[in-house]
Amino acid sequence: MMIVIEIVSLQSFSSLTIPDMLKGRSVILQERYHYSGIMDILTNPENAVRVSGFARDAVSGLRILLAGRSDLYIQYQNHVDDAIARLNVTQLLYRYPVSRIPVYINVSKRVPYAQALLDTLVDAFTKINASGVGWSR
């Protein structure tokens, strides 16, 4: 599994790097999220990033972006996918991955029935992922 943080925009920034894309722009963030290493870019005074608001969920954040009240929305990819589907967004959105964090399932061999537990976890993950719950791949 891969957790992907991305920047969503109504305009193309394909020729810019991530730090340059953020410089001097307003961004929407999700309440209570820390966004891994991207906070270093957002809080660096040299980048002059303005936080225009904190969305309570991905649907709210996407609505703020679509209303033109901010330049960029930073969110986990699977949440953006879900919000786009829920809002039935037809407007062109530009999406730029900022961070990819691999997730692994590890079970200590010291755990009783370790292999059975690992097999159960992998099976559950496979079923959840196949159901389209929205986990990034």
Short mmCIF file of N, CA and C in Angstrom, two decimals:
data_model
loop_
_atom_site.label_atom_id
_atom_site.label_comp_id
_atom_site.label_asym_id
_atom_site.label_seq_id
_atom_site.Cartn_x
_atom_site.Cartn_y
_atom_site.Cartn_z
N MET A 1 0.85 -1.18 0.00
CA MET A 1 0.00 0.00 0.00
C MET A 1 0.89 1.23 0.00
N MET A 2 0.41 2.27 -0.60
CA MET A 2 1.15 3.53 -0.67
C MET A 2 0.21 4.66 -0.24
N ILE A 3 0.66 5.45 0.72
CA ILE A 3 -0.08 6.65 1.11
C ILE A 3 0.51 7.80 0.31
N VAL A 4 -0.34 8.48 -0.46
CA VAL A 4 0.12 9.55 -1.34
C VAL A 4 -0.52 10.86 -0.92
N ILE A 5 0.31 11.86 -0.69
CA ILE A 5 -0.16 13.21 -0.43
C ILE A 5 0.00 13.98 -1.73
N GLU A 6 -1.03 14.74 -2.11
CA GLU A 6 -0.94 15.46 -3.36
C GLU A 6 -1.46 16.88 -3.23
N ILE A 7 -1.05 17.70 -4.20
CA ILE A 7 -1.55 19.06 -4.34
C ILE A 7 -2.58 19.03 -5.45
N VAL A 8 -3.73 19.63 -5.20
CA VAL A 8 -4.79 19.70 -6.19
C VAL A 8 -4.98 21.17 -6.54
N SER A 9 -5.11 21.45 -7.84
CA SER A 9 -5.23 22.82 -8.30
C SER A 9 -6.17 22.91 -9.49
N LEU A 10 -6.68 24.10 -9.72
CA LEU A 10 -7.51 24.35 -10.90
C LEU A 10 -6.65 24.79 -12.08
N GLN A 11 -5.36 25.03 -11.82
CA GLN A 11 -4.47 25.45 -12.89
C GLN A 11 -3.24 24.55 -12.95
N SER A 12 -2.62 24.52 -14.11
CA SER A 12 -1.46 23.66 -14.32
C SER A 12 -0.19 24.32 -13.80
N PHE A 13 0.59 23.53 -13.10
CA PHE A 13 1.90 23.95 -12.61
C PHE A 13 2.96 22.94 -13.04
N SER A 14 2.73 22.28 -14.17
CA SER A 14 3.57 21.15 -14.57
C SER A 14 5.04 21.49 -14.74
N SER A 15 5.37 22.75 -14.97
CA SER A 15 6.78 23.11 -15.16
C SER A 15 7.48 23.50 -13.86
N LEU A 16 6.77 23.47 -12.74
CA LEU A 16 7.34 23.89 -11.46
C LEU A 16 7.61 22.69 -10.56
N THR A 17 8.60 22.84 -9.70
CA THR A 17 8.84 21.85 -8.66
C THR A 17 7.84 22.11 -7.53
N ILE A 18 7.71 21.16 -6.62
CA ILE A 18 6.74 21.30 -5.53
C ILE A 18 7.00 22.55 -4.69
N PRO A 19 8.23 22.81 -4.23
CA PRO A 19 8.39 24.03 -3.43
C PRO A 19 8.03 25.29 -4.22
N ASP A 20 8.41 25.36 -5.49
CA ASP A 20 8.10 26.54 -6.30
C ASP A 20 6.61 26.68 -6.56
N MET A 21 5.92 25.55 -6.66
CA MET A 21 4.48 25.55 -6.89
C MET A 21 3.75 26.19 -5.71
N LEU A 22 4.30 26.02 -4.52
CA LEU A 22 3.65 26.51 -3.31
C LEU A 22 4.00 27.97 -2.98
N LYS A 23 5.13 28.43 -3.46
CA LYS A 23 5.62 29.77 -3.08
C LYS A 23 4.62 30.87 -3.40
N GLY A 24 4.29 31.63 -2.36
CA GLY A 24 3.41 32.78 -2.52
C GLY A 24 1.95 32.44 -2.77
N ARG A 25 1.57 31.20 -2.64
CA ARG A 25 0.20 30.79 -2.94
C ARG A 25 -0.59 30.55 -1.65
N SER A 26 -1.91 30.52 -1.80
CA SER A 26 -2.78 30.18 -0.68
C SER A 26 -3.14 28.71 -0.79
N VAL A 27 -3.18 28.04 0.35
CA VAL A 27 -3.47 26.60 0.37
C VAL A 27 -4.58 26.30 1.38
N ILE A 28 -5.29 25.23 1.08
CA ILE A 28 -6.29 24.69 1.99
C ILE A 28 -5.68 23.42 2.58
N LEU A 29 -5.78 23.28 3.88
CA LEU A 29 -5.29 22.09 4.56
C LEU A 29 -6.46 21.39 5.25
N GLN A 30 -6.24 20.16 5.61
CA GLN A 30 -7.25 19.39 6.33
C GLN A 30 -7.04 19.58 7.83
N GLU A 31 -8.12 19.82 8.56
CA GLU A 31 -8.02 19.93 10.01
C GLU A 31 -7.37 18.68 10.59
N ARG A 32 -6.50 18.85 11.55
CA ARG A 32 -5.88 17.78 12.33
C ARG A 32 -4.89 16.91 11.56
N TYR A 33 -4.52 17.26 10.33
CA TYR A 33 -3.55 16.47 9.58
C TYR A 33 -2.18 17.15 9.66
N HIS A 34 -1.14 16.34 9.59
CA HIS A 34 0.22 16.88 9.69
C HIS A 34 0.99 16.81 8.39
N TYR A 35 0.55 16.03 7.44
CA TYR A 35 1.10 15.99 6.09
C TYR A 35 2.57 15.65 5.98
N SER A 36 3.06 14.86 6.87
CA SER A 36 4.44 14.36 6.76
C SER A 36 5.42 15.51 6.56
N GLY A 37 6.38 15.38 5.67
CA GLY A 37 7.45 16.36 5.47
C GLY A 37 7.06 17.63 4.76
N ILE A 38 5.84 17.72 4.22
CA ILE A 38 5.45 18.92 3.48
C ILE A 38 5.28 20.13 4.39
N MET A 39 5.08 19.90 5.68
CA MET A 39 4.92 21.03 6.60
C MET A 39 6.17 21.91 6.64
N ASP A 40 7.34 21.31 6.42
CA ASP A 40 8.57 22.11 6.37
C ASP A 40 8.50 23.15 5.26
N ILE A 41 7.95 22.77 4.12
CA ILE A 41 7.81 23.70 3.00
C ILE A 41 6.75 24.76 3.33
N LEU A 42 5.64 24.34 3.90
CA LEU A 42 4.54 25.25 4.19
C LEU A 42 4.89 26.29 5.25
N THR A 43 5.69 25.90 6.23
CA THR A 43 6.00 26.81 7.34
C THR A 43 7.27 27.62 7.13
N ASN A 44 8.02 27.35 6.08
CA ASN A 44 9.24 28.11 5.80
C ASN A 44 8.86 29.52 5.35
N PRO A 45 9.26 30.55 6.10
CA PRO A 45 8.88 31.93 5.76
C PRO A 45 9.34 32.35 4.36
N GLU A 46 10.41 31.78 3.87
CA GLU A 46 10.90 32.13 2.54
C GLU A 46 9.91 31.74 1.44
N ASN A 47 9.05 30.77 1.71
CA ASN A 47 8.09 30.33 0.70
C ASN A 47 6.81 31.16 0.68
N ALA A 48 6.56 31.92 1.73
CA ALA A 48 5.40 32.82 1.82
C ALA A 48 4.08 32.12 1.48
N VAL A 49 3.93 30.90 1.96
CA VAL A 49 2.69 30.15 1.75
C VAL A 49 1.65 30.65 2.75
N ARG A 50 0.46 30.94 2.25
CA ARG A 50 -0.63 31.39 3.11
C ARG A 50 -1.66 30.26 3.25
N VAL A 51 -1.98 29.91 4.46
CA VAL A 51 -3.03 28.92 4.68
C VAL A 51 -4.35 29.69 4.67
N SER A 52 -5.16 29.42 3.66
CA SER A 52 -6.42 30.15 3.51
C SER A 52 -7.56 29.53 4.29
N GLY A 53 -7.36 28.29 4.76
CA GLY A 53 -8.40 27.66 5.54
C GLY A 53 -8.09 26.22 5.85
N PHE A 54 -8.84 25.69 6.80
CA PHE A 54 -8.73 24.29 7.19
C PHE A 54 -10.08 23.63 6.94
N ALA A 55 -10.09 22.66 6.06
CA ALA A 55 -11.32 21.95 5.74
C ALA A 55 -11.58 20.86 6.77
N ARG A 56 -12.83 20.60 7.06
CA ARG A 56 -13.16 19.55 8.02
C ARG A 56 -13.09 18.17 7.39
N ASP A 57 -13.20 18.12 6.04
CA ASP A 57 -13.07 16.85 5.32
C ASP A 57 -12.72 17.16 3.87
N ALA A 58 -12.47 16.11 3.09
CA ALA A 58 -12.02 16.30 1.71
C ALA A 58 -13.09 16.94 0.82
N VAL A 59 -14.34 16.62 1.07
CA VAL A 59 -15.42 17.23 0.28
C VAL A 59 -15.44 18.73 0.51
N SER A 60 -15.32 19.16 1.76
CA SER A 60 -15.30 20.59 2.07
C SER A 60 -14.09 21.27 1.43
N GLY A 61 -12.94 20.64 1.55
CA GLY A 61 -11.72 21.20 0.97
C GLY A 61 -11.82 21.36 -0.54
N LEU A 62 -12.37 20.37 -1.19
CA LEU A 62 -12.52 20.43 -2.64
C LEU A 62 -13.54 21.51 -3.03
N ARG A 63 -14.59 21.64 -2.24
CA ARG A 63 -15.58 22.70 -2.52
C ARG A 63 -14.94 24.09 -2.41
N ILE A 64 -14.10 24.28 -1.41
CA ILE A 64 -13.40 25.57 -1.24
C ILE A 64 -12.54 25.85 -2.46
N LEU A 65 -11.80 24.83 -2.90
CA LEU A 65 -10.95 24.99 -4.09
C LEU A 65 -11.79 25.31 -5.32
N LEU A 66 -12.84 24.54 -5.55
CA LEU A 66 -13.68 24.74 -6.73
C LEU A 66 -14.38 26.10 -6.73
N ALA A 67 -14.61 26.66 -5.54
CA ALA A 67 -15.22 27.99 -5.44
C ALA A 67 -14.20 29.10 -5.70
N GLY A 68 -12.93 28.73 -5.87
CA GLY A 68 -11.90 29.72 -6.16
C GLY A 68 -11.41 30.50 -4.96
N ARG A 69 -11.64 29.97 -3.76
CA ARG A 69 -11.25 30.69 -2.54
C ARG A 69 -9.83 30.38 -2.11
N SER A 70 -9.12 29.57 -2.87
CA SER A 70 -7.73 29.25 -2.59
C SER A 70 -7.09 28.75 -3.87
N ASP A 71 -5.75 28.82 -3.91
CA ASP A 71 -5.02 28.37 -5.10
C ASP A 71 -4.84 26.86 -5.14
N LEU A 72 -4.60 26.26 -3.97
CA LEU A 72 -4.22 24.85 -3.91
C LEU A 72 -4.91 24.15 -2.75
N TYR A 73 -5.09 22.86 -2.91
CA TYR A 73 -5.63 22.03 -1.83
C TYR A 73 -4.65 20.88 -1.64
N ILE A 74 -4.22 20.66 -0.41
CA ILE A 74 -3.29 19.58 -0.10
C ILE A 74 -4.05 18.51 0.67
N GLN A 75 -4.01 17.28 0.12
CA GLN A 75 -4.83 16.22 0.70
C GLN A 75 -4.28 14.85 0.30
N TYR A 76 -4.68 13.85 1.03
CA TYR A 76 -4.31 12.48 0.68
C TYR A 76 -5.07 12.08 -0.58
N GLN A 77 -4.37 11.39 -1.49
CA GLN A 77 -4.92 11.04 -2.79
C GLN A 77 -6.24 10.28 -2.70
N ASN A 78 -6.32 9.31 -1.81
CA ASN A 78 -7.55 8.52 -1.72
C ASN A 78 -8.73 9.37 -1.26
N HIS A 79 -8.49 10.37 -0.42
CA HIS A 79 -9.57 11.25 0.02
C HIS A 79 -10.03 12.15 -1.13
N VAL A 80 -9.08 12.61 -1.96
CA VAL A 80 -9.44 13.43 -3.12
C VAL A 80 -10.27 12.60 -4.10
N ASP A 81 -9.83 11.37 -4.36
CA ASP A 81 -10.59 10.48 -5.26
C ASP A 81 -12.03 10.34 -4.78
N ASP A 82 -12.20 10.11 -3.48
CA ASP A 82 -13.53 9.94 -2.91
C ASP A 82 -14.35 11.23 -3.03
N ALA A 83 -13.74 12.37 -2.73
CA ALA A 83 -14.46 13.65 -2.80
C ALA A 83 -14.88 13.98 -4.23
N ILE A 84 -14.02 13.70 -5.19
CA ILE A 84 -14.36 13.94 -6.60
C ILE A 84 -15.58 13.10 -6.98
N ALA A 85 -15.59 11.85 -6.56
CA ALA A 85 -16.72 10.97 -6.87
C ALA A 85 -17.99 11.44 -6.16
N ARG A 86 -17.87 11.81 -4.90
CA ARG A 86 -19.06 12.23 -4.14
C ARG A 86 -19.66 13.52 -4.66
N LEU A 87 -18.78 14.44 -5.13
CA LEU A 87 -19.26 15.72 -5.65
C LEU A 87 -19.55 15.67 -7.15
N ASN A 88 -19.23 14.53 -7.77
CA ASN A 88 -19.41 14.38 -9.21
C ASN A 88 -18.73 15.52 -9.98
N VAL A 89 -17.47 15.77 -9.64
CA VAL A 89 -16.70 16.86 -10.23
C VAL A 89 -16.40 16.55 -11.69
N THR A 90 -16.74 17.48 -12.56
CA THR A 90 -16.43 17.33 -13.98
C THR A 90 -15.37 18.34 -14.43
N GLN A 91 -15.10 19.31 -13.58
CA GLN A 91 -14.09 20.33 -13.88
C GLN A 91 -12.70 19.70 -13.88
N LEU A 92 -11.84 20.16 -14.78
CA LEU A 92 -10.48 19.65 -14.85
C LEU A 92 -9.70 20.05 -13.62
N LEU A 93 -9.12 19.06 -12.95
CA LEU A 93 -8.28 19.29 -11.78
C LEU A 93 -6.87 18.82 -12.10
N TYR A 94 -5.89 19.57 -11.66
CA TYR A 94 -4.50 19.17 -11.82
C TYR A 94 -4.03 18.64 -10.47
N ARG A 95 -3.41 17.46 -10.50
CA ARG A 95 -3.03 16.79 -9.27
C ARG A 95 -1.55 16.44 -9.33
N TYR A 96 -0.83 16.84 -8.28
CA TYR A 96 0.62 16.64 -8.23
C TYR A 96 1.00 15.90 -6.96
N PRO A 97 1.57 14.70 -7.08
CA PRO A 97 2.01 13.98 -5.88
C PRO A 97 3.16 14.71 -5.20
N VAL A 98 3.05 14.86 -3.90
CA VAL A 98 4.07 15.54 -3.11
C VAL A 98 4.90 14.52 -2.35
N SER A 99 4.23 13.51 -1.84
CA SER A 99 4.89 12.53 -0.97
C SER A 99 4.25 11.17 -1.18
N ARG A 100 5.09 10.14 -1.22
CA ARG A 100 4.62 8.76 -1.31
C ARG A 100 5.23 8.00 -0.13
N ILE A 101 4.37 7.46 0.71
CA ILE A 101 4.82 6.78 1.91
C ILE A 101 4.38 5.32 1.83
N PRO A 102 5.33 4.40 1.68
CA PRO A 102 4.94 2.99 1.61
C PRO A 102 4.50 2.48 2.99
N VAL A 103 3.52 1.59 2.97
CA VAL A 103 3.02 0.99 4.20
C VAL A 103 3.20 -0.52 4.09
N TYR A 104 3.72 -1.11 5.13
CA TYR A 104 3.98 -2.54 5.15
C TYR A 104 3.28 -3.18 6.33
N ILE A 105 2.91 -4.45 6.19
CA ILE A 105 2.36 -5.22 7.29
C ILE A 105 3.47 -6.11 7.82
N ASN A 106 3.82 -5.92 9.08
CA ASN A 106 4.85 -6.73 9.72
C ASN A 106 4.27 -7.40 10.95
N VAL A 107 4.57 -8.67 11.11
CA VAL A 107 4.16 -9.42 12.29
C VAL A 107 5.39 -10.14 12.83
N SER A 108 5.67 -9.92 14.08
CA SER A 108 6.81 -10.58 14.72
C SER A 108 6.62 -12.09 14.74
N LYS A 109 7.70 -12.81 14.49
CA LYS A 109 7.63 -14.28 14.55
C LYS A 109 7.41 -14.76 15.98
N ARG A 110 7.59 -13.89 16.95
CA ARG A 110 7.38 -14.26 18.35
C ARG A 110 5.90 -14.28 18.73
N VAL A 111 5.07 -13.69 17.89
CA VAL A 111 3.63 -13.68 18.15
C VAL A 111 3.09 -15.09 17.90
N PRO A 112 2.30 -15.60 18.84
CA PRO A 112 1.71 -16.92 18.61
C PRO A 112 0.91 -16.91 17.30
N TYR A 113 1.06 -17.94 16.52
CA TYR A 113 0.36 -18.07 15.24
C TYR A 113 0.66 -16.90 14.29
N ALA A 114 1.92 -16.48 14.28
CA ALA A 114 2.34 -15.31 13.49
C ALA A 114 1.95 -15.44 12.02
N GLN A 115 2.22 -16.57 11.41
CA GLN A 115 1.93 -16.72 9.99
C GLN A 115 0.42 -16.66 9.72
N ALA A 116 -0.36 -17.27 10.59
CA ALA A 116 -1.82 -17.24 10.42
C ALA A 116 -2.33 -15.80 10.57
N LEU A 117 -1.78 -15.07 11.54
CA LEU A 117 -2.17 -13.68 11.74
C LEU A 117 -1.80 -12.85 10.51
N LEU A 118 -0.58 -13.01 10.01
CA LEU A 118 -0.14 -12.28 8.82
C LEU A 118 -1.04 -12.61 7.63
N ASP A 119 -1.34 -13.87 7.44
CA ASP A 119 -2.20 -14.28 6.33
C ASP A 119 -3.58 -13.64 6.44
N THR A 120 -4.12 -13.57 7.66
CA THR A 120 -5.42 -12.95 7.89
C THR A 120 -5.38 -11.46 7.58
N LEU A 121 -4.32 -10.78 8.03
CA LEU A 121 -4.19 -9.34 7.76
C LEU A 121 -4.05 -9.06 6.27
N VAL A 122 -3.23 -9.84 5.59
CA VAL A 122 -3.04 -9.66 4.14
C VAL A 122 -4.36 -9.93 3.40
N ASP A 123 -5.07 -10.96 3.80
CA ASP A 123 -6.36 -11.27 3.18
C ASP A 123 -7.36 -10.13 3.39
N ALA A 124 -7.41 -9.61 4.61
CA ALA A 124 -8.32 -8.50 4.90
C ALA A 124 -7.95 -7.27 4.09
N PHE A 125 -6.67 -6.97 4.02
CA PHE A 125 -6.21 -5.82 3.23
C PHE A 125 -6.59 -6.00 1.76
N THR A 126 -6.38 -7.19 1.23
CA THR A 126 -6.70 -7.47 -0.17
C THR A 126 -8.19 -7.27 -0.44
N LYS A 127 -9.04 -7.74 0.46
CA LYS A 127 -10.48 -7.59 0.30
C LYS A 127 -10.90 -6.12 0.38
N ILE A 128 -10.34 -5.40 1.34
CA ILE A 128 -10.67 -3.98 1.48
C ILE A 128 -10.22 -3.21 0.25
N ASN A 129 -9.02 -3.47 -0.20
CA ASN A 129 -8.48 -2.78 -1.37
C ASN A 129 -9.31 -3.08 -2.62
N ALA A 130 -9.73 -4.33 -2.78
CA ALA A 130 -10.52 -4.73 -3.95
C ALA A 130 -11.94 -4.14 -3.90
N SER A 131 -12.41 -3.80 -2.72
CA SER A 131 -13.77 -3.27 -2.58
C SER A 131 -13.87 -1.84 -3.05
N GLY A 132 -12.72 -1.19 -3.29
CA GLY A 132 -12.74 0.19 -3.76
C GLY A 132 -12.93 1.20 -2.66
N VAL A 133 -12.58 0.84 -1.45
CA VAL A 133 -12.72 1.76 -0.33
C VAL A 133 -11.90 3.04 -0.55
N GLY A 134 -10.90 2.98 -1.39
CA GLY A 134 -10.18 4.19 -1.74
C GLY A 134 -8.76 4.25 -1.26
N TRP A 135 -8.15 3.15 -0.89
CA TRP A 135 -6.77 3.18 -0.49
C TRP A 135 -5.89 3.36 -1.70
N SER A 136 -4.85 4.15 -1.55
CA SER A 136 -3.92 4.36 -2.67
C SER A 136 -3.12 3.11 -2.93
N ARG A 137 -2.75 2.92 -4.17
CA ARG A 137 -1.99 1.73 -4.53
C ARG A 137 -0.59 2.09 -4.94
#
